[in-house]
Amino acid sequence: MRDNDSAIRCARIADPAPDLTAPTAAPHSAVLAPAPEQPVPAGTGTPATGTGAVFAVLGVVFFSLTFPATRWALDGFGPWTAAALRALLAGVVAAGVLAVRRVPVPHRRHWGGLAVAASGVVIGFPLLTTLALETSTTSHAAVIVGLLPLTTALYSTVRTGSRPAPLFWVAALAGAAVVVAFAVQQSGGALAVGDLFLCGALLVCAAGYAEGGRLARELPALEVIGWALVACLPVAAVGSAFALAHEPVALTSHSVPGLVWGAVASQFVGMLLWYRAMGLAGVARTSQVQLAQPLLTLVWAVLLLGERLSPAAPAAALAVLVCIVVVQRSRA
């Protein structure tokens, strides 16, 4: 009997009872589930966040040329033709890249987010802004675009449940106020008919940014924007055929480069950089880098479209850059 008791005690020592308070490994389904954006403590950063900021800056540079390029495209294409051909050309380029890289079709659970991203950044924003730029100047359009970072952050907060720190919102609101005040001053404060189109573009683009950025935390950025563009190819093809039959076309030294830039650089490469940035640094933090876009657009408007720039531009640019630095160092 003593030998049996000794054997039992030795077995208990060799194989102790499991600690019920110890953490267990996450189940496979939890690993696949998308993680919400986690707050980043102020004053800290990670290599991924820094790389994401670089991609975001590059994306904004590409985006800042979108309105001037659209202006150029409208020199030879009607608004519906320009928007449809832009989506068609970008979709063909994306399909070719996906085919060469043999990228698989995303899982069905990603289709809903891809549909929202596609409707916002592939169809809604390009079409509505193109219609707006028929009657609105580039500087006036920048008034609405200046609100896009804040709108995107708000949408992302509601969608993902993230809770940025108060300093984040103070800096974001201040930056948006500077951009809006500067752009309004540039345009004389007048409201154009295209403002309704621009407001609609603001809403659908914010949703497209946030949903695409959320997917970019699970999928490569190429899959997000690539499949969003490919999904819109049938609509773009039908729209292009219809528009070409009802709107005149003139292939000029401005209209062709403007259309190509809007399709390849803004719609595909720019969005690829942007979604990559959001996947690395988060939607809310990345969106604030876009505060600099209206000011860059005004610079390009001077150089490419001949618009006059106010002497207040350097002061406004400095104020926006300060806001961006504060945002990047706050919780996002």
PDB file of N, CA and C in Angstrom, residues 97-144:
ATOM      1  N   VAL A  97      -2.445  42.709 -63.124  1.00  0.00           N
ATOM      2  CA  VAL A  97      -1.515  42.501 -62.010  1.00  0.00           C
ATOM      3  C   VAL A  97      -1.928  41.290 -61.182  1.00  0.00           C
ATOM      4  N   LEU A  98      -3.227  41.170 -60.904  1.00  0.00           N
ATOM      5  CA  LEU A  98      -3.713  40.027 -60.126  1.00  0.00           C
ATOM      6  C   LEU A  98      -3.461  38.709 -60.856  1.00  0.00           C
ATOM      7  N   ALA A  99      -3.625  38.729 -62.178  1.00  0.00           N
ATOM      8  CA  ALA A  99      -3.415  37.510 -62.958  1.00  0.00           C
ATOM      9  C   ALA A  99      -1.939  37.111 -62.975  1.00  0.00           C
ATOM     10  N   VAL A 100      -1.060  38.100 -63.160  1.00  0.00           N
ATOM     11  CA  VAL A 100       0.376  37.807 -63.201  1.00  0.00           C
ATOM     12  C   VAL A 100       0.850  37.270 -61.854  1.00  0.00           C
ATOM     13  N   ARG A 101       0.349  37.835 -60.775  1.00  0.00           N
ATOM     14  CA  ARG A 101       0.764  37.414 -59.436  1.00  0.00           C
ATOM     15  C   ARG A 101      -0.048  36.225 -58.924  1.00  0.00           C
ATOM     16  N   ARG A 102      -1.035  35.782 -59.704  1.00  0.00           N
ATOM     17  CA  ARG A 102      -1.877  34.631 -59.352  1.00  0.00           C
ATOM     18  C   ARG A 102      -2.503  34.811 -57.959  1.00  0.00           C
ATOM     19  N   VAL A 103      -3.093  35.962 -57.764  1.00  0.00           N
ATOM     20  CA  VAL A 103      -3.716  36.284 -56.474  1.00  0.00           C
ATOM     21  C   VAL A 103      -5.076  35.599 -56.387  1.00  0.00           C
ATOM     22  N   PRO A 104      -5.344  34.822 -55.349  1.00  0.00           N
ATOM     23  CA  PRO A 104      -6.633  34.116 -55.241  1.00  0.00           C
ATOM     24  C   PRO A 104      -7.769  35.069 -54.913  1.00  0.00           C
ATOM     25  N   VAL A 105      -8.973  34.636 -55.229  1.00  0.00           N
ATOM     26  CA  VAL A 105     -10.165  35.426 -54.899  1.00  0.00           C
ATOM     27  C   VAL A 105     -10.337  35.444 -53.377  1.00  0.00           C
ATOM     28  N   PRO A 106     -10.642  36.596 -52.785  1.00  0.00           N
ATOM     29  CA  PRO A 106     -10.807  36.665 -51.325  1.00  0.00           C
ATOM     30  C   PRO A 106     -11.931  35.763 -50.834  1.00  0.00           C
ATOM     31  N   HIS A 107     -11.850  35.403 -49.553  1.00  0.00           N
ATOM     32  CA  HIS A 107     -12.879  34.574 -48.939  1.00  0.00           C
ATOM     33  C   HIS A 107     -14.212  35.312 -48.953  1.00  0.00           C
ATOM     34  N   ARG A 108     -15.289  34.547 -48.961  1.00  0.00           N
ATOM     35  CA  ARG A 108     -16.619  35.145 -49.069  1.00  0.00           C
ATOM     36  C   ARG A 108     -16.924  36.133 -47.950  1.00  0.00           C
ATOM     37  N   ARG A 109     -16.346  35.928 -46.774  1.00  0.00           N
ATOM     38  CA  ARG A 109     -16.625  36.828 -45.663  1.00  0.00           C
ATOM     39  C   ARG A 109     -16.047  38.221 -45.891  1.00  0.00           C
ATOM     40  N   HIS A 110     -15.164  38.378 -46.887  1.00  0.00           N
ATOM     41  CA  HIS A 110     -14.591  39.673 -47.202  1.00  0.00           C
ATOM     42  C   HIS A 110     -15.375  40.417 -48.281  1.00  0.00           C
ATOM     43  N   TRP A 111     -16.322  39.767 -48.919  1.00  0.00           N
ATOM     44  CA  TRP A 111     -16.994  40.361 -50.065  1.00  0.00           C
ATOM     45  C   TRP A 111     -17.807  41.605 -49.688  1.00  0.00           C
ATOM     46  N   GLY A 112     -18.434  41.576 -48.520  1.00  0.00           N
ATOM     47  CA  GLY A 112     -19.231  42.734 -48.113  1.00  0.00           C
ATOM     48  C   GLY A 112     -18.380  43.990 -47.975  1.00  0.00           C
ATOM     49  N   GLY A 113     -17.240  43.859 -47.296  1.00  0.00           N
ATOM     50  CA  GLY A 113     -16.348  44.999 -47.148  1.00  0.00           C
ATOM     51  C   GLY A 113     -15.790  45.459 -48.476  1.00  0.00           C
ATOM     52  N   LEU A 114     -15.468  44.518 -49.364  1.00  0.00           N
ATOM     53  CA  LEU A 114     -14.969  44.880 -50.691  1.00  0.00           C
ATOM     54  C   LEU A 114     -16.026  45.628 -51.489  1.00  0.00           C
ATOM     55  N   ALA A 115     -17.287  45.238 -51.327  1.00  0.00           N
ATOM     56  CA  ALA A 115     -18.366  45.927 -52.043  1.00  0.00           C
ATOM     57  C   ALA A 115     -18.487  47.379 -51.589  1.00  0.00           C
ATOM     58  N   VAL A 116     -18.389  47.604 -50.278  1.00  0.00           N
ATOM     59  CA  VAL A 116     -18.456  48.976 -49.761  1.00  0.00           C
ATOM     60  C   VAL A 116     -17.261  49.788 -50.237  1.00  0.00           C
ATOM     61  N   ALA A 117     -16.062  49.192 -50.183  1.00  0.00           N
ATOM     62  CA  ALA A 117     -14.866  49.890 -50.646  1.00  0.00           C
ATOM     63  C   ALA A 117     -14.965  50.227 -52.128  1.00  0.00           C
ATOM     64  N   ALA A 118     -15.445  49.271 -52.921  1.00  0.00           N
ATOM     65  CA  ALA A 118     -15.557  49.500 -54.361  1.00  0.00           C
ATOM     66  C   ALA A 118     -16.575  50.591 -54.677  1.00  0.00           C
ATOM     67  N   SER A 119     -17.716  50.544 -54.015  1.00  0.00           N
ATOM     68  CA  SER A 119     -18.746  51.556 -54.288  1.00  0.00           C
ATOM     69  C   SER A 119     -18.291  52.951 -53.878  1.00  0.00           C
ATOM     70  N   GLY A 120     -17.396  53.023 -52.870  1.00  0.00           N
ATOM     71  CA  GLY A 120     -16.949  54.330 -52.404  1.00  0.00           C
ATOM     72  C   GLY A 120     -15.797  54.896 -53.198  1.00  0.00           C
ATOM     73  N   VAL A 121     -14.699  54.124 -53.336  1.00  0.00           N
ATOM     74  CA  VAL A 121     -13.475  54.686 -53.921  1.00  0.00           C
ATOM     75  C   VAL A 121     -13.345  54.416 -55.414  1.00  0.00           C
ATOM     76  N   VAL A 122     -14.086  53.448 -55.955  1.00  0.00           N
ATOM     77  CA  VAL A 122     -13.981  53.131 -57.377  1.00  0.00           C
ATOM     78  C   VAL A 122     -15.083  53.803 -58.183  1.00  0.00           C
ATOM     79  N   ILE A 123     -16.292  53.841 -57.638  1.00  0.00           N
ATOM     80  CA  ILE A 123     -17.425  54.391 -58.385  1.00  0.00           C
ATOM     81  C   ILE A 123     -17.873  55.742 -57.821  1.00  0.00           C
ATOM     82  N   GLY A 124     -18.238  55.780 -56.549  1.00  0.00           N
ATOM     83  CA  GLY A 124     -18.870  56.972 -55.982  1.00  0.00           C
ATOM     84  C   GLY A 124     -18.005  58.213 -55.991  1.00  0.00           C
ATOM     85  N   PHE A 125     -16.831  58.133 -55.371  1.00  0.00           N
ATOM     86  CA  PHE A 125     -15.979  59.327 -55.264  1.00  0.00           C
ATOM     87  C   PHE A 125     -15.514  59.849 -56.622  1.00  0.00           C
ATOM     88  N   PRO A 126     -14.981  58.994 -57.521  1.00  0.00           N
ATOM     89  CA  PRO A 126     -14.551  59.522 -58.823  1.00  0.00           C
ATOM     90  C   PRO A 126     -15.690  60.154 -59.617  1.00  0.00           C
ATOM     91  N   LEU A 127     -16.866  59.520 -59.630  1.00  0.00           N
ATOM     92  CA  LEU A 127     -17.973  60.054 -60.401  1.00  0.00           C
ATOM     93  C   LEU A 127     -18.481  61.376 -59.829  1.00  0.00           C
ATOM     94  N   LEU A 128     -18.692  61.417 -58.517  1.00  0.00           N
ATOM     95  CA  LEU A 128     -19.262  62.623 -57.903  1.00  0.00           C
ATOM     96  C   LEU A 128     -18.287  63.804 -57.971  1.00  0.00           C
ATOM     97  N   THR A 129     -17.005  63.548 -57.776  1.00  0.00           N
ATOM     98  CA  THR A 129     -16.043  64.652 -57.854  1.00  0.00           C
ATOM     99  C   THR A 129     -15.872  65.136 -59.296  1.00  0.00           C
ATOM    100  N   THR A 130     -15.944  64.218 -60.249  1.00  0.00           N
ATOM    101  CA  THR A 130     -15.856  64.633 -61.655  1.00  0.00           C
ATOM    102  C   THR A 130     -17.042  65.509 -62.032  1.00  0.00           C
ATOM    103  N   LEU A 131     -18.240  65.133 -61.602  1.00  0.00           N
ATOM    104  CA  LEU A 131     -19.412  65.959 -61.853  1.00  0.00           C
ATOM    105  C   LEU A 131     -19.288  67.317 -61.159  1.00  0.00           C
ATOM    106  N   ALA A 132     -18.725  67.324 -59.944  1.00  0.00           N
ATOM    107  CA  ALA A 132     -18.576  68.567 -59.196  1.00  0.00           C
ATOM    108  C   ALA A 132     -17.590  69.514 -59.874  1.00  0.00           C
ATOM    109  N   LEU A 133     -16.508  68.971 -60.414  1.00  0.00           N
ATOM    110  CA  LEU A 133     -15.464  69.802 -61.003  1.00  0.00           C
ATOM    111  C   LEU A 133     -15.881  70.423 -62.339  1.00  0.00           C
ATOM    112  N   GLU A 134     -17.050  70.051 -62.842  1.00  0.00           N
ATOM    113  CA  GLU A 134     -17.576  70.741 -64.012  1.00  0.00           C
ATOM    114  C   GLU A 134     -17.948  72.184 -63.678  1.00  0.00           C
ATOM    115  N   THR A 135     -18.373  72.417 -62.438  1.00  0.00           N
ATOM    116  CA  THR A 135     -18.813  73.758 -62.052  1.00  0.00           C
ATOM    117  C   THR A 135     -17.994  74.346 -60.911  1.00  0.00           C
ATOM    118  N   SER A 136     -17.268  73.532 -60.172  1.00  0.00           N
ATOM    119  CA  SER A 136     -16.484  73.998 -59.027  1.00  0.00           C
ATOM    120  C   SER A 136     -15.009  74.096 -59.403  1.00  0.00           C
ATOM    121  N   THR A 137     -14.314  75.058 -58.808  1.00  0.00           N
ATOM    122  CA  THR A 137     -12.878  75.161 -59.016  1.00  0.00           C
ATOM    123  C   THR A 137     -12.160  74.126 -58.156  1.00  0.00           C
ATOM    124  N   THR A 138     -10.895  73.931 -58.452  1.00  0.00           N
ATOM    125  CA  THR A 138     -10.096  72.987 -57.676  1.00  0.00           C
ATOM    126  C   THR A 138      -9.997  73.418 -56.219  1.00  0.00           C
ATOM    127  N   SER A 139      -9.794  74.716 -55.990  1.00  0.00           N
ATOM    128  CA  SER A 139      -9.669  75.205 -54.619  1.00  0.00           C
ATOM    129  C   SER A 139     -10.976  75.072 -53.858  1.00  0.00           C
ATOM    130  N   HIS A 140     -12.091  75.273 -54.538  1.00  0.00           N
ATOM    131  CA  HIS A 140     -13.378  75.132 -53.861  1.00  0.00           C
ATOM    132  C   HIS A 140     -13.630  73.668 -53.494  1.00  0.00           C
ATOM    133  N   ALA A 141     -13.258  72.753 -54.386  1.00  0.00           N
ATOM    134  CA  ALA A 141     -13.422  71.327 -54.094  1.00  0.00           C
ATOM    135  C   ALA A 141     -12.583  70.921 -52.888  1.00  0.00           C
ATOM    136  N   ALA A 142     -11.457  71.613 -52.686  1.00  0.00           N
ATOM    137  CA  ALA A 142     -10.592  71.293 -51.553  1.00  0.00           C
ATOM    138  C   ALA A 142     -11.262  71.579 -50.212  1.00  0.00           C
ATOM    139  N   VAL A 143     -12.266  72.446 -50.205  1.00  0.00           N
ATOM    140  CA  VAL A 143     -13.004  72.723 -48.963  1.00  0.00           C
ATOM    141  C   VAL A 143     -13.620  71.445 -48.417  1.00  0.00           C
ATOM    142  N   ILE A 144     -14.260  70.695 -49.285  1.00  0.00           N
ATOM    143  CA  ILE A 144     -14.920  69.459 -48.857  1.00  0.00           C
ATOM    144  C   ILE A 144     -13.894  68.362 -48.594  1.00  0.00           C
TER     145      ILE A 144
END
